Tab-separated table of C-alpha atoms in Angstrom:
chain	number	residue	atom	x	y	z
A	848	UNK	CA	-71.983	19.457	-17.768
A	849	UNK	CA	-73.216	16.253	-19.344
A	850	UNK	CA	-73.445	17.802	-22.787
A	851	UNK	CA	-69.757	18.546	-22.951
A	852	UNK	CA	-68.391	15.141	-22.029
A	853	UNK	CA	-67.087	13.285	-25.068
A	854	UNK	CA	-67.890	9.602	-25.627
A	855	UNK	CA	-64.196	8.905	-25.950
A	856	UNK	CA	-61.028	10.973	-26.076
A	857	UNK	CA	-59.552	10.606	-29.546
A	858	UNK	CA	-55.861	11.108	-30.351
A	859	UNK	CA	-56.688	14.686	-31.342
A	860	UNK	CA	-57.197	15.512	-27.642
A	861	UNK	CA	-53.546	14.739	-26.982
A	862	UNK	CA	-52.028	16.895	-29.686
A	863	UNK	CA	-50.151	19.863	-28.218
A	864	UNK	CA	-52.944	22.438	-27.771
A	865	UNK	CA	-51.034	25.465	-29.048
A	866	UNK	CA	-49.628	23.504	-31.987
A	867	UNK	CA	-53.157	22.327	-32.791
A	868	UNK	CA	-54.333	25.935	-32.741
A	869	UNK	CA	-51.733	27.078	-35.255
A	870	UNK	CA	-52.279	24.112	-37.584
A	871	UNK	CA	-56.043	24.744	-37.650
A	872	UNK	CA	-55.420	28.459	-38.053
A	873	UNK	CA	-53.129	27.871	-41.045
A	874	UNK	CA	-55.689	25.566	-42.650
A	875	UNK	CA	-58.423	28.156	-42.142
A	876	UNK	CA	-56.297	30.887	-43.701
A	877	UNK	CA	-56.388	28.827	-46.917
A	878	UNK	CA	-60.174	28.738	-46.598
A	879	UNK	CA	-60.198	32.509	-46.024
A	880	UNK	CA	-58.215	33.383	-49.153
A	881	UNK	CA	-59.787	30.756	-51.395
A	882	UNK	CA	-62.396	31.903	-53.944
A	883	UNK	CA	-62.879	28.620	-55.762
A	884	UNK	CA	-66.333	27.141	-55.249
A	885	UNK	CA	-65.495	23.443	-55.591
A	886	UNK	CA	-62.392	23.731	-53.367
A	887	UNK	CA	-64.404	25.501	-50.648
A	888	UNK	CA	-67.052	22.787	-50.805
A	889	UNK	CA	-64.512	19.980	-50.531
A	890	UNK	CA	-62.749	21.735	-47.662
A	891	UNK	CA	-66.026	22.141	-45.783
A	892	UNK	CA	-66.887	18.457	-46.244
A	893	UNK	CA	-63.438	17.405	-45.018
A	894	UNK	CA	-63.738	19.704	-41.983
A	895	UNK	CA	-67.127	18.245	-41.080
A	896	UNK	CA	-65.671	14.753	-41.484
A	897	UNK	CA	-62.791	15.679	-39.160
A	898	UNK	CA	-65.253	16.991	-36.587
A	899	UNK	CA	-67.184	13.722	-36.666
A	900	UNK	CA	-64.066	11.529	-36.559
A	901	UNK	CA	-61.820	13.466	-34.166
A	902	UNK	CA	-64.148	15.149	-31.677
A	903	UNK	CA	-65.117	11.887	-29.980
A	904	UNK	CA	-68.684	13.106	-29.510
A	905	UNK	CA	-71.748	11.077	-30.441
A	906	UNK	CA	-73.420	12.086	-33.691
A	907	UNK	CA	-76.589	13.110	-31.779
A	908	UNK	CA	-74.670	15.667	-29.734
A	909	UNK	CA	-72.790	16.871	-32.794
A	910	UNK	CA	-76.076	17.447	-34.625
A	911	UNK	CA	-77.253	19.527	-31.687
A	912	UNK	CA	-74.038	21.543	-31.643
A	913	UNK	CA	-74.121	22.009	-35.416
A	914	UNK	CA	-77.729	23.229	-35.465
A	915	UNK	CA	-76.816	26.936	-35.046
A	916	UNK	CA	-74.608	26.642	-38.125
A	917	UNK	CA	-77.643	25.906	-40.278
A	918	UNK	CA	-79.068	29.281	-39.240
A	919	UNK	CA	-75.719	30.972	-39.813
A	920	UNK	CA	-75.460	29.320	-43.217
A	921	UNK	CA	-78.891	30.578	-44.267
A	922	UNK	CA	-78.602	34.099	-42.841
A	923	UNK	CA	-75.094	34.665	-44.225
A	924	UNK	CA	-75.960	33.389	-47.662
A	925	UNK	CA	-79.322	35.110	-47.948
A	926	UNK	CA	-78.019	38.684	-47.606
A	927	UNK	CA	-75.450	38.072	-50.313
A	928	UNK	CA	-77.969	36.263	-52.519
A	929	UNK	CA	-80.486	39.101	-52.269
A	930	UNK	CA	-78.117	42.073	-52.542
A	931	UNK	CA	-74.939	40.757	-54.196
A	932	UNK	CA	-73.705	42.073	-57.503
A	933	UNK	CA	-74.075	40.026	-60.665
A	934	UNK	CA	-74.998	40.189	-64.348
A	935	UNK	CA	-76.848	36.942	-65.076
A	936	UNK	CA	-80.102	37.954	-63.412
A	937	UNK	CA	-82.570	35.320	-62.256
A	938	UNK	CA	-85.158	37.456	-60.457
A	939	UNK	CA	-85.693	41.084	-59.414
A	940	UNK	CA	-88.242	42.654	-57.097
A	941	UNK	CA	-87.828	46.210	-55.862
A	942	UNK	CA	-84.367	46.601	-54.409
A	943	UNK	CA	-83.833	42.851	-54.379
A	944	UNK	CA	-81.905	41.352	-57.264
A	945	UNK	CA	-80.965	37.708	-57.378
A	946	UNK	CA	-78.356	36.771	-59.931
A	947	UNK	CA	-76.387	33.623	-60.648
A	948	UNK	CA	-73.211	35.222	-59.313
A	949	UNK	CA	-74.798	36.489	-56.117
A	950	UNK	CA	-76.423	33.115	-55.496
A	951	UNK	CA	-73.209	31.138	-55.721
A	952	UNK	CA	-71.136	33.798	-53.987
A	953	UNK	CA	-73.638	33.671	-51.143
A	954	UNK	CA	-73.194	29.917	-50.890
A	955	UNK	CA	-69.405	30.282	-51.097
A	956	UNK	CA	-69.435	32.812	-48.278
A	957	UNK	CA	-71.604	30.552	-46.133
A	958	UNK	CA	-69.373	27.558	-46.755
A	959	UNK	CA	-66.345	29.553	-45.633
A	960	UNK	CA	-68.133	30.848	-42.524
A	961	UNK	CA	-69.333	27.382	-41.556
A	962	UNK	CA	-65.824	25.966	-42.212
A	963	UNK	CA	-64.474	28.410	-39.640
A	964	UNK	CA	-67.274	27.514	-37.248
A	965	UNK	CA	-66.832	23.742	-37.591
A	966	UNK	CA	-63.072	23.884	-37.052
A	967	UNK	CA	-63.563	26.284	-34.151
A	968	UNK	CA	-65.970	23.820	-32.601
A	969	UNK	CA	-63.481	20.973	-33.089
A	970	UNK	CA	-60.746	23.017	-31.407
A	971	UNK	CA	-62.870	24.132	-28.462
A	972	UNK	CA	-64.348	20.655	-27.885
A	973	UNK	CA	-60.977	18.933	-27.822
A	974	UNK	CA	-58.850	21.490	-25.969
A	975	UNK	CA	-58.607	22.587	-22.352
A	976	UNK	CA	-58.191	26.402	-22.338
A	977	UNK	CA	-55.784	26.173	-19.408
A	978	UNK	CA	-53.432	23.814	-21.251
A	979	UNK	CA	-53.664	25.948	-24.395
A	980	UNK	CA	-52.048	28.858	-22.558
A	981	UNK	CA	-49.542	26.610	-20.792
A	982	UNK	CA	-48.486	25.225	-24.176
A	983	UNK	CA	-48.217	28.739	-25.612
A	984	UNK	CA	-45.857	29.634	-22.767
A	985	UNK	CA	-43.796	26.442	-22.945
A	986	UNK	CA	-43.572	25.596	-26.646
A	987	UNK	CA	-44.177	29.010	-28.217
A	988	UNK	CA	-42.354	31.189	-25.671
A	989	UNK	CA	-45.276	33.452	-24.865
A	990	UNK	CA	-44.058	35.593	-21.931
A	991	UNK	CA	-45.655	34.288	-18.694
A	992	UNK	CA	-47.152	37.698	-17.918
A	993	UNK	CA	-49.465	37.212	-20.906
A	994	UNK	CA	-50.141	33.531	-20.399
A	995	UNK	CA	-51.002	33.850	-16.722
A	996	UNK	CA	-53.092	36.957	-17.389
A	997	UNK	CA	-55.316	34.946	-19.700
A	998	UNK	CA	-55.500	32.050	-17.264
A	999	UNK	CA	-56.447	34.382	-14.407
A	1000	UNK	CA	-58.981	36.232	-16.573
A	1001	UNK	CA	-60.701	33.005	-17.604
A	1002	UNK	CA	-61.033	32.090	-13.933
A	1003	UNK	CA	-62.838	35.410	-13.405
A	1004	UNK	CA	-65.470	34.661	-16.018
A	1005	UNK	CA	-68.070	33.093	-13.675
A	1006	UNK	CA	-67.823	36.130	-11.387
A	1007	UNK	CA	-68.261	38.596	-14.248
A	1008	UNK	CA	-71.147	36.550	-15.622
A	1009	UNK	CA	-72.828	36.489	-12.210
A	1010	UNK	CA	-72.332	40.224	-11.791
A	1011	UNK	CA	-73.904	40.717	-15.190
A	1012	UNK	CA	-77.038	38.896	-14.037
A	1013	UNK	CA	-77.111	40.747	-10.726
A	1014	UNK	CA	-76.946	43.990	-12.683
A	1015	UNK	CA	-79.752	42.878	-15.000
A	1016	UNK	CA	-81.957	42.082	-12.008
A	1017	UNK	CA	-81.056	45.321	-10.238
A	1018	UNK	CA	-81.967	47.387	-13.282
A	1019	UNK	CA	-85.200	45.476	-13.656
A	1020	UNK	CA	-86.172	46.105	-10.026
A	1021	UNK	CA	-85.413	49.779	-10.408
A	1022	UNK	CA	-87.654	49.882	-13.468
A	1023	UNK	CA	-85.080	51.385	-15.799
A	1024	UNK	CA	-86.486	52.490	-19.144
A	1025	UNK	CA	-84.131	53.126	-22.036
A	1026	UNK	CA	-84.511	56.083	-24.376
A	1027	UNK	CA	-84.989	55.422	-28.067
A	1028	UNK	CA	-82.227	55.637	-30.635
A	1029	UNK	CA	-78.484	56.026	-30.170
A	1030	UNK	CA	-78.895	57.598	-26.732
A	1031	UNK	CA	-80.707	54.508	-25.528
A	1032	UNK	CA	-77.948	52.292	-26.894
A	1033	UNK	CA	-75.335	54.317	-25.010
A	1034	UNK	CA	-77.420	54.191	-21.823
A	1035	UNK	CA	-77.692	50.438	-22.111
A	1036	UNK	CA	-73.931	50.044	-22.491
A	1037	UNK	CA	-73.146	52.530	-19.713
A	1038	UNK	CA	-75.480	51.025	-17.133
A	1039	UNK	CA	-73.838	47.634	-17.631
A	1040	UNK	CA	-70.251	48.455	-18.530
A	1041	UNK	CA	-69.380	50.995	-15.831
A	1042	UNK	CA	-70.111	48.845	-12.756
A	1043	UNK	CA	-68.851	45.652	-14.403
A	1044	UNK	CA	-65.623	47.277	-15.554
A	1045	UNK	CA	-64.980	49.191	-12.348
A	1046	UNK	CA	-65.359	46.025	-10.278
A	1047	UNK	CA	-63.269	43.962	-12.676
A	1048	UNK	CA	-60.451	46.501	-12.796
A	1049	UNK	CA	-60.277	46.690	-9.001
A	1050	UNK	CA	-60.284	42.925	-8.774
A	1051	UNK	CA	-57.686	42.537	-11.544
A	1052	UNK	CA	-55.405	44.944	-9.754
A	1053	UNK	CA	-55.620	43.084	-6.474
A	1054	UNK	CA	-54.975	39.774	-8.231
A	1055	UNK	CA	-52.046	41.272	-10.146
A	1056	UNK	CA	-50.399	42.419	-6.925
A	1057	UNK	CA	-50.870	38.998	-5.367
A	1058	UNK	CA	-49.579	37.179	-8.436
A	1059	UNK	CA	-46.576	39.462	-8.781
A	1060	UNK	CA	-45.744	38.801	-5.131
A	1061	UNK	CA	-45.740	35.108	-5.989
A	1062	UNK	CA	-43.450	35.739	-8.989
A	1063	UNK	CA	-45.913	34.646	-11.657
A	1064	UNK	CA	-44.496	37.180	-14.086
A	1065	UNK	CA	-40.850	36.069	-14.170
A	1066	UNK	CA	-39.334	34.994	-17.445
A	1067	UNK	CA	-38.029	31.911	-19.198
A	1068	UNK	CA	-36.238	30.269	-16.290
A	1069	UNK	CA	-39.442	29.345	-14.529
A	1070	UNK	CA	-40.898	25.840	-14.232
A	1071	UNK	CA	-44.544	24.921	-14.752
A	1072	UNK	CA	-46.967	22.792	-12.768
A	1073	UNK	CA	-48.651	21.629	-15.969
A	1074	UNK	CA	-45.888	20.507	-18.321
A	1075	UNK	CA	-46.852	20.349	-21.997
A	1076	UNK	CA	-44.641	18.939	-24.734
A	1077	UNK	CA	-44.565	17.807	-28.345
A	1078	UNK	CA	-45.239	14.169	-29.124
A	1079	UNK	CA	-45.465	11.829	-32.129
A	1080	UNK	CA	-49.090	12.884	-32.531
A	1081	UNK	CA	-47.986	16.396	-33.442
A	1082	UNK	CA	-45.866	15.010	-36.276
A	1083	UNK	CA	-48.866	12.980	-37.437
A	1084	UNK	CA	-51.032	16.095	-37.516
A	1085	UNK	CA	-48.295	18.058	-39.258
A	1086	UNK	CA	-48.229	15.504	-42.069
A	1087	UNK	CA	-51.937	14.732	-42.152
A	1088	UNK	CA	-53.324	18.274	-42.403
A	1089	UNK	CA	-51.411	19.412	-45.516
A	1090	UNK	CA	-52.189	16.015	-47.033
A	1091	UNK	CA	-55.912	16.530	-46.492
A	1092	UNK	CA	-55.767	20.081	-47.867
A	1093	UNK	CA	-53.889	18.863	-50.934
A	1094	UNK	CA	-56.440	16.093	-51.385
A	1095	UNK	CA	-59.278	18.641	-51.203
A	1096	UNK	CA	-57.537	20.821	-53.773
A	1097	UNK	CA	-56.724	18.056	-56.260
A	1098	UNK	CA	-60.123	16.389	-55.956
A	1099	UNK	CA	-61.768	19.788	-56.486
A	1100	UNK	CA	-59.725	20.188	-59.652
A	1101	UNK	CA	-60.443	16.790	-61.208
A	1102	UNK	CA	-63.542	15.252	-59.615
A	1103	UNK	CA	-65.523	18.198	-58.155
A	1104	UNK	CA	-68.789	17.295	-56.440
A	1105	UNK	CA	-70.234	20.572	-57.694
A	1106	UNK	CA	-68.498	23.191	-59.750
A	1107	UNK	CA	-69.281	26.840	-60.440
A	1108	UNK	CA	-67.143	29.381	-62.238
A	1109	UNK	CA	-67.973	33.087	-62.349
A	1110	UNK	CA	-68.978	34.053	-65.907
A	1111	UNK	CA	-66.228	35.867	-67.802
A	1112	UNK	CA	-66.779	39.641	-67.960
A	1113	UNK	CA	-67.849	40.906	-71.381
B	1070	UNK	CA	-42.732	60.579	-18.435
B	1071	UNK	CA	-40.499	58.888	-15.900
B	1072	UNK	CA	-41.400	55.267	-16.471
B	1073	UNK	CA	-38.319	53.287	-15.627
B	1074	UNK	CA	-39.103	49.843	-17.034
B	1075	UNK	CA	-39.945	49.421	-20.681
B	1076	UNK	CA	-43.079	47.641	-21.792
B	1077	UNK	CA	-46.176	46.670	-19.893
B	1078	UNK	CA	-46.149	45.528	-16.304
B	1079	UNK	CA	-47.905	42.350	-15.241
B	1080	UNK	CA	-50.740	44.356	-13.719
B	1081	UNK	CA	-51.227	46.296	-16.993
B	1082	UNK	CA	-51.513	43.080	-18.972
B	1083	UNK	CA	-53.865	41.475	-16.468
B	1084	UNK	CA	-56.139	44.534	-16.339
B	1085	UNK	CA	-56.185	44.698	-20.149
B	1086	UNK	CA	-57.108	41.039	-20.463
B	1087	UNK	CA	-59.812	41.375	-17.792
B	1088	UNK	CA	-61.263	44.373	-19.649
B	1089	UNK	CA	-61.246	42.173	-22.743
B	1090	UNK	CA	-63.098	39.525	-20.745
B	1091	UNK	CA	-65.835	42.004	-19.802
B	1092	UNK	CA	-66.095	42.996	-23.459
B	1093	UNK	CA	-66.190	39.309	-24.355
B	1094	UNK	CA	-69.283	38.987	-22.157
B	1095	UNK	CA	-70.793	42.151	-23.657
B	1096	UNK	CA	-70.083	40.807	-27.175
B	1097	UNK	CA	-72.026	37.670	-26.387
B	1098	UNK	CA	-75.020	39.664	-25.150
B	1099	UNK	CA	-74.651	42.133	-28.004
B	1100	UNK	CA	-75.300	39.315	-30.510
B	1101	UNK	CA	-79.000	39.601	-29.640
B	1102	UNK	CA	-79.071	43.375	-30.071
B	1103	UNK	CA	-77.229	43.006	-33.383
B	1104	UNK	CA	-79.642	40.359	-34.659
B	1105	UNK	CA	-82.677	42.415	-33.600
B	1106	UNK	CA	-81.352	45.616	-35.171
B	1107	UNK	CA	-80.806	43.777	-38.462
B	1108	UNK	CA	-84.548	43.713	-39.032
B	1109	UNK	CA	-85.083	47.500	-39.313
B	1110	UNK	CA	-83.887	47.999	-42.877
B	1111	UNK	CA	-81.254	46.404	-45.140
B	1112	UNK	CA	-77.854	46.506	-43.406
B	1113	UNK	CA	-79.288	48.337	-40.367
B	1114	UNK	CA	-77.408	45.873	-38.165
B	1115	UNK	CA	-74.235	47.726	-39.097
B	1116	UNK	CA	-75.335	50.606	-36.847
B	1117	UNK	CA	-74.594	48.457	-33.817
B	1118	UNK	CA	-71.437	46.938	-35.328
B	1119	UNK	CA	-69.127	49.449	-33.636
B	1120	UNK	CA	-69.198	47.574	-30.336
B	1121	UNK	CA	-66.957	44.861	-31.846
B	1122	UNK	CA	-64.276	47.527	-32.364
B	1123	UNK	CA	-64.600	49.032	-28.928
B	1124	UNK	CA	-62.352	46.878	-26.715
B	1125	UNK	CA	-59.080	48.221	-28.189
B	1126	UNK	CA	-59.708	51.975	-28.181
B	1127	UNK	CA	-61.438	51.695	-24.814
B	1128	UNK	CA	-58.453	49.945	-23.209
B	1129	UNK	CA	-56.158	52.588	-24.677
B	1130	UNK	CA	-58.233	55.475	-23.314
B	1131	UNK	CA	-58.334	53.807	-19.934
B	1132	UNK	CA	-54.700	52.701	-19.498
B	1133	UNK	CA	-52.975	55.108	-21.945
B	1134	UNK	CA	-50.121	52.719	-22.643
B	1135	UNK	CA	-48.582	51.308	-25.849
B	1136	UNK	CA	-49.819	47.894	-26.909
B	1137	UNK	CA	-52.940	47.689	-24.777
B	1138	UNK	CA	-55.297	48.378	-27.697
B	1139	UNK	CA	-53.890	45.473	-29.684
B	1140	UNK	CA	-53.860	43.133	-26.680
B	1141	UNK	CA	-57.410	44.038	-25.637
B	1142	UNK	CA	-58.848	43.567	-29.120
B	1143	UNK	CA	-57.100	40.228	-29.695
B	1144	UNK	CA	-57.783	38.987	-26.171
B	1145	UNK	CA	-61.496	39.760	-26.439
B	1146	UNK	CA	-61.583	37.664	-29.617
B	1147	UNK	CA	-59.554	34.778	-28.174
B	1148	UNK	CA	-61.649	34.715	-25.007
B	1149	UNK	CA	-64.927	34.734	-26.904
B	1150	UNK	CA	-63.561	31.828	-28.957
B	1151	UNK	CA	-62.751	29.844	-25.819
B	1152	UNK	CA	-66.205	30.631	-24.426
B	1153	UNK	CA	-67.527	28.700	-27.391
B	1154	UNK	CA	-68.747	31.464	-29.648
B	1155	UNK	CA	-70.068	30.044	-32.916
B	1156	UNK	CA	-67.869	32.521	-34.796
B	1157	UNK	CA	-64.735	31.212	-33.064
B	1158	UNK	CA	-61.721	31.424	-35.371
B	1159	UNK	CA	-63.340	34.051	-37.557
B	1160	UNK	CA	-63.497	36.372	-34.556
B	1161	UNK	CA	-59.817	35.804	-33.862
B	1162	UNK	CA	-58.821	36.857	-37.387
B	1163	UNK	CA	-60.985	39.980	-37.140
B	1164	UNK	CA	-59.920	40.762	-33.588
B	1165	UNK	CA	-56.207	40.657	-34.385
B	1166	UNK	CA	-56.530	42.728	-37.578
B	1167	UNK	CA	-58.800	45.296	-35.904
B	1168	UNK	CA	-56.461	45.534	-32.933
B	1169	UNK	CA	-53.442	46.141	-35.163
B	1170	UNK	CA	-55.309	48.807	-37.126
B	1171	UNK	CA	-56.355	50.689	-33.980
B	1172	UNK	CA	-52.885	50.383	-32.455
B	1173	UNK	CA	-51.430	51.992	-35.585
B	1174	UNK	CA	-53.442	55.172	-34.973
B	1175	UNK	CA	-52.271	55.385	-31.358
B	1176	UNK	CA	-48.697	54.820	-32.509
B	1177	UNK	CA	-49.042	57.702	-34.960
B	1178	UNK	CA	-50.033	60.100	-32.158
B	1179	UNK	CA	-47.143	58.527	-30.166
B	1180	UNK	CA	-49.504	57.528	-27.343
B	1181	UNK	CA	-49.728	61.149	-26.199
B	1182	UNK	CA	-53.270	62.059	-27.184
B	1183	UNK	CA	-56.264	60.516	-25.472
B	1184	UNK	CA	-59.068	62.470	-27.088
B	1185	UNK	CA	-62.463	61.494	-28.393
B	1186	UNK	CA	-61.355	62.091	-31.991
B	1187	UNK	CA	-58.228	59.929	-31.755
B	1188	UNK	CA	-60.226	57.030	-30.299
B	1189	UNK	CA	-62.921	57.515	-32.939
B	1190	UNK	CA	-60.379	57.495	-35.754
B	1191	UNK	CA	-58.804	54.351	-34.278
B	1192	UNK	CA	-62.253	52.764	-34.332
B	1193	UNK	CA	-62.663	53.731	-37.973
B	1194	UNK	CA	-59.260	52.221	-38.769
B	1195	UNK	CA	-60.488	49.021	-37.125
B	1196	UNK	CA	-63.458	49.224	-39.472
B	1197	UNK	CA	-61.037	49.527	-42.413
B	1198	UNK	CA	-59.253	46.432	-41.077
B	1199	UNK	CA	-62.531	44.515	-40.860
B	1200	UNK	CA	-63.360	45.634	-44.405
B	1201	UNK	CA	-60.073	44.151	-45.673
B	1202	UNK	CA	-60.843	40.797	-44.036
B	1203	UNK	CA	-64.392	41.015	-45.413
B	1204	UNK	CA	-62.935	41.485	-48.895
B	1205	UNK	CA	-60.980	38.232	-48.697
B	1206	UNK	CA	-63.830	36.418	-47.036
B	1207	UNK	CA	-66.250	37.507	-49.731
B	1208	UNK	CA	-68.582	39.645	-47.596
B	1209	UNK	CA	-68.033	42.598	-49.918
B	1210	UNK	CA	-69.308	41.293	-53.271
B	1211	UNK	CA	-72.381	43.490	-53.020
B	1212	UNK	CA	-74.169	45.828	-55.405
B	1213	UNK	CA	-72.485	49.225	-55.114
B	1214	UNK	CA	-75.323	50.881	-53.188
B	1215	UNK	CA	-75.418	48.068	-50.636
B	1216	UNK	CA	-71.631	48.207	-50.310
B	1217	UNK	CA	-71.661	51.964	-49.661
B	1218	UNK	CA	-74.592	51.668	-47.253
B	1219	UNK	CA	-73.096	48.727	-45.347
B	1220	UNK	CA	-69.625	50.135	-44.839
B	1221	UNK	CA	-70.834	53.729	-44.503
B	1222	UNK	CA	-73.008	52.692	-41.569
B	1223	UNK	CA	-70.169	50.602	-40.175
B	1224	UNK	CA	-67.715	53.521	-40.257
B	1225	UNK	CA	-70.253	55.808	-38.652
B	1226	UNK	CA	-70.976	53.260	-35.964
B	1227	UNK	CA	-67.242	52.697	-35.389
B	1228	UNK	CA	-66.723	56.389	-34.703
B	1229	UNK	CA	-69.741	56.653	-32.424
B	1230	UNK	CA	-68.873	53.575	-30.353
B	1231	UNK	CA	-65.087	53.909	-30.170
B	1232	UNK	CA	-64.969	57.686	-30.055
B	1233	UNK	CA	-68.068	59.036	-28.356
B	1234	UNK	CA	-69.230	56.030	-26.306
B	1235	UNK	CA	-65.788	54.820	-25.229
B	1236	UNK	CA	-64.707	58.344	-24.332
B	1237	UNK	CA	-67.699	58.995	-22.092
B	1238	UNK	CA	-67.520	55.526	-20.569
B	1239	UNK	CA	-63.923	56.203	-19.572
B	1240	UNK	CA	-64.997	59.556	-18.123
B	1241	UNK	CA	-67.661	57.761	-16.099
B	1242	UNK	CA	-65.038	55.266	-14.911
B	1243	UNK	CA	-62.704	58.096	-13.951
B	1244	UNK	CA	-65.441	59.298	-11.629
B	1245	UNK	CA	-65.378	55.948	-9.838
B	1246	UNK	CA	-61.671	56.441	-9.107
B	1247	UNK	CA	-60.381	53.175	-10.556
B	1248	UNK	CA	-58.286	54.871	-13.241
B	1249	UNK	CA	-56.097	56.750	-10.758
B	1250	UNK	CA	-53.880	53.829	-9.901
B	1251	UNK	CA	-53.605	52.203	-13.311
B	1252	UNK	CA	-52.458	55.042	-15.569
B	1253	UNK	CA	-48.841	56.116	-16.086
B	1254	UNK	CA	-47.924	59.004	-13.827
B	1255	UNK	CA	-48.271	62.418	-15.455
B	1256	UNK	CA	-46.262	65.600	-14.983
B	1257	UNK	CA	-48.941	66.984	-12.669
B	1258	UNK	CA	-48.543	63.976	-10.380
B	1259	UNK	CA	-44.847	64.711	-10.006
B	1260	UNK	CA	-45.562	68.410	-9.564
B	1261	UNK	CA	-47.886	67.534	-6.685
B	1262	UNK	CA	-44.934	65.931	-4.872
B	1263	UNK	CA	-42.968	69.188	-4.925
B	1264	UNK	CA	-45.633	71.187	-3.178
């Protein structure tokens, strides 16, 4: 697809895919456990900057891809803002209560969510799924039976997706009406899941037999068609990422763009 | 049980991951249902939340083998990340924690029970797991009544989806005959040989 062709491939494309995954994951764990407003804000800004610099996509395309995050930001924050707990009350109306704490906690939550989303986008845009699993098998010693299972499953996606649409059309032609309430929800799941799963399981079994016959499951002594390795770029990332996180932390401590501290409990 | 080799066979893993793929597709479609159901009343979206817990317990009920619940739950998350879900890495954190929580329940019954209640309890443990991640994320800083409502509905939904729905879905799949060749052999299978 045109949309998913980068303008240029930056160095980030050539980092070992599995290594990249774990570095991003580690960085996001800091975001997950952090409760400091200024630090979260600085982290988010750095992540957005990384997306712009390292994804190799034009800013127009990035804006398009980032648009859903605006919605996520608003919807995530608004629930917390309207229903979050807090003592310094700004406005109440019925069951809705907006307080200073809930307002900033809502923003904090949204910043964390969008941080995850932005880094996820950066990872997905710059990584080939196939190579991700090959790198997991080669550098991280994931047993081939898992790696190849994922690779085979991803190949099946278009088929499953097509079957899903066929099923939708078939149900439409048959004029299926769903009951109201929980029963209707179950009916909806059953009418889709049973045929899709039954077909997929049969297919998976046939593929498994064929792949086992070709020795796809054997252990560490095997060789790979796609060889992945570590390079200098991985060392660069390994040094750069903690540096950036440290920079975000220190700058949040001394020159915060915006600071908020929860009021001390009386 | 007369399983000779320890651990999962290649075909077990592949079937588990493919089940996770189907759930990955369902998750993507379910986003719309979830968003629509949010509009009923505050936190009403939680009633449909149980589907996100379903991959693990469902895979366990279907294959009845150790480890499949954890693999299915994590794989569904990883696959939906690679499909370009906007929730990406967040899903992976939740998927892994929920999978571990469900697996723990199946470990406690030593993988011998495959009942509606066991699967439902595993689903509720997944909900506990998601609550823990929510706590760190900051999704749980609500007024007490909202907190109780949100997670009460989520627990209820977890039991309904992972227990009731998954159980009957597996029964429906048994009727199609696909489960016969993928489950570990039972005593009755061996008894049939002696006849």
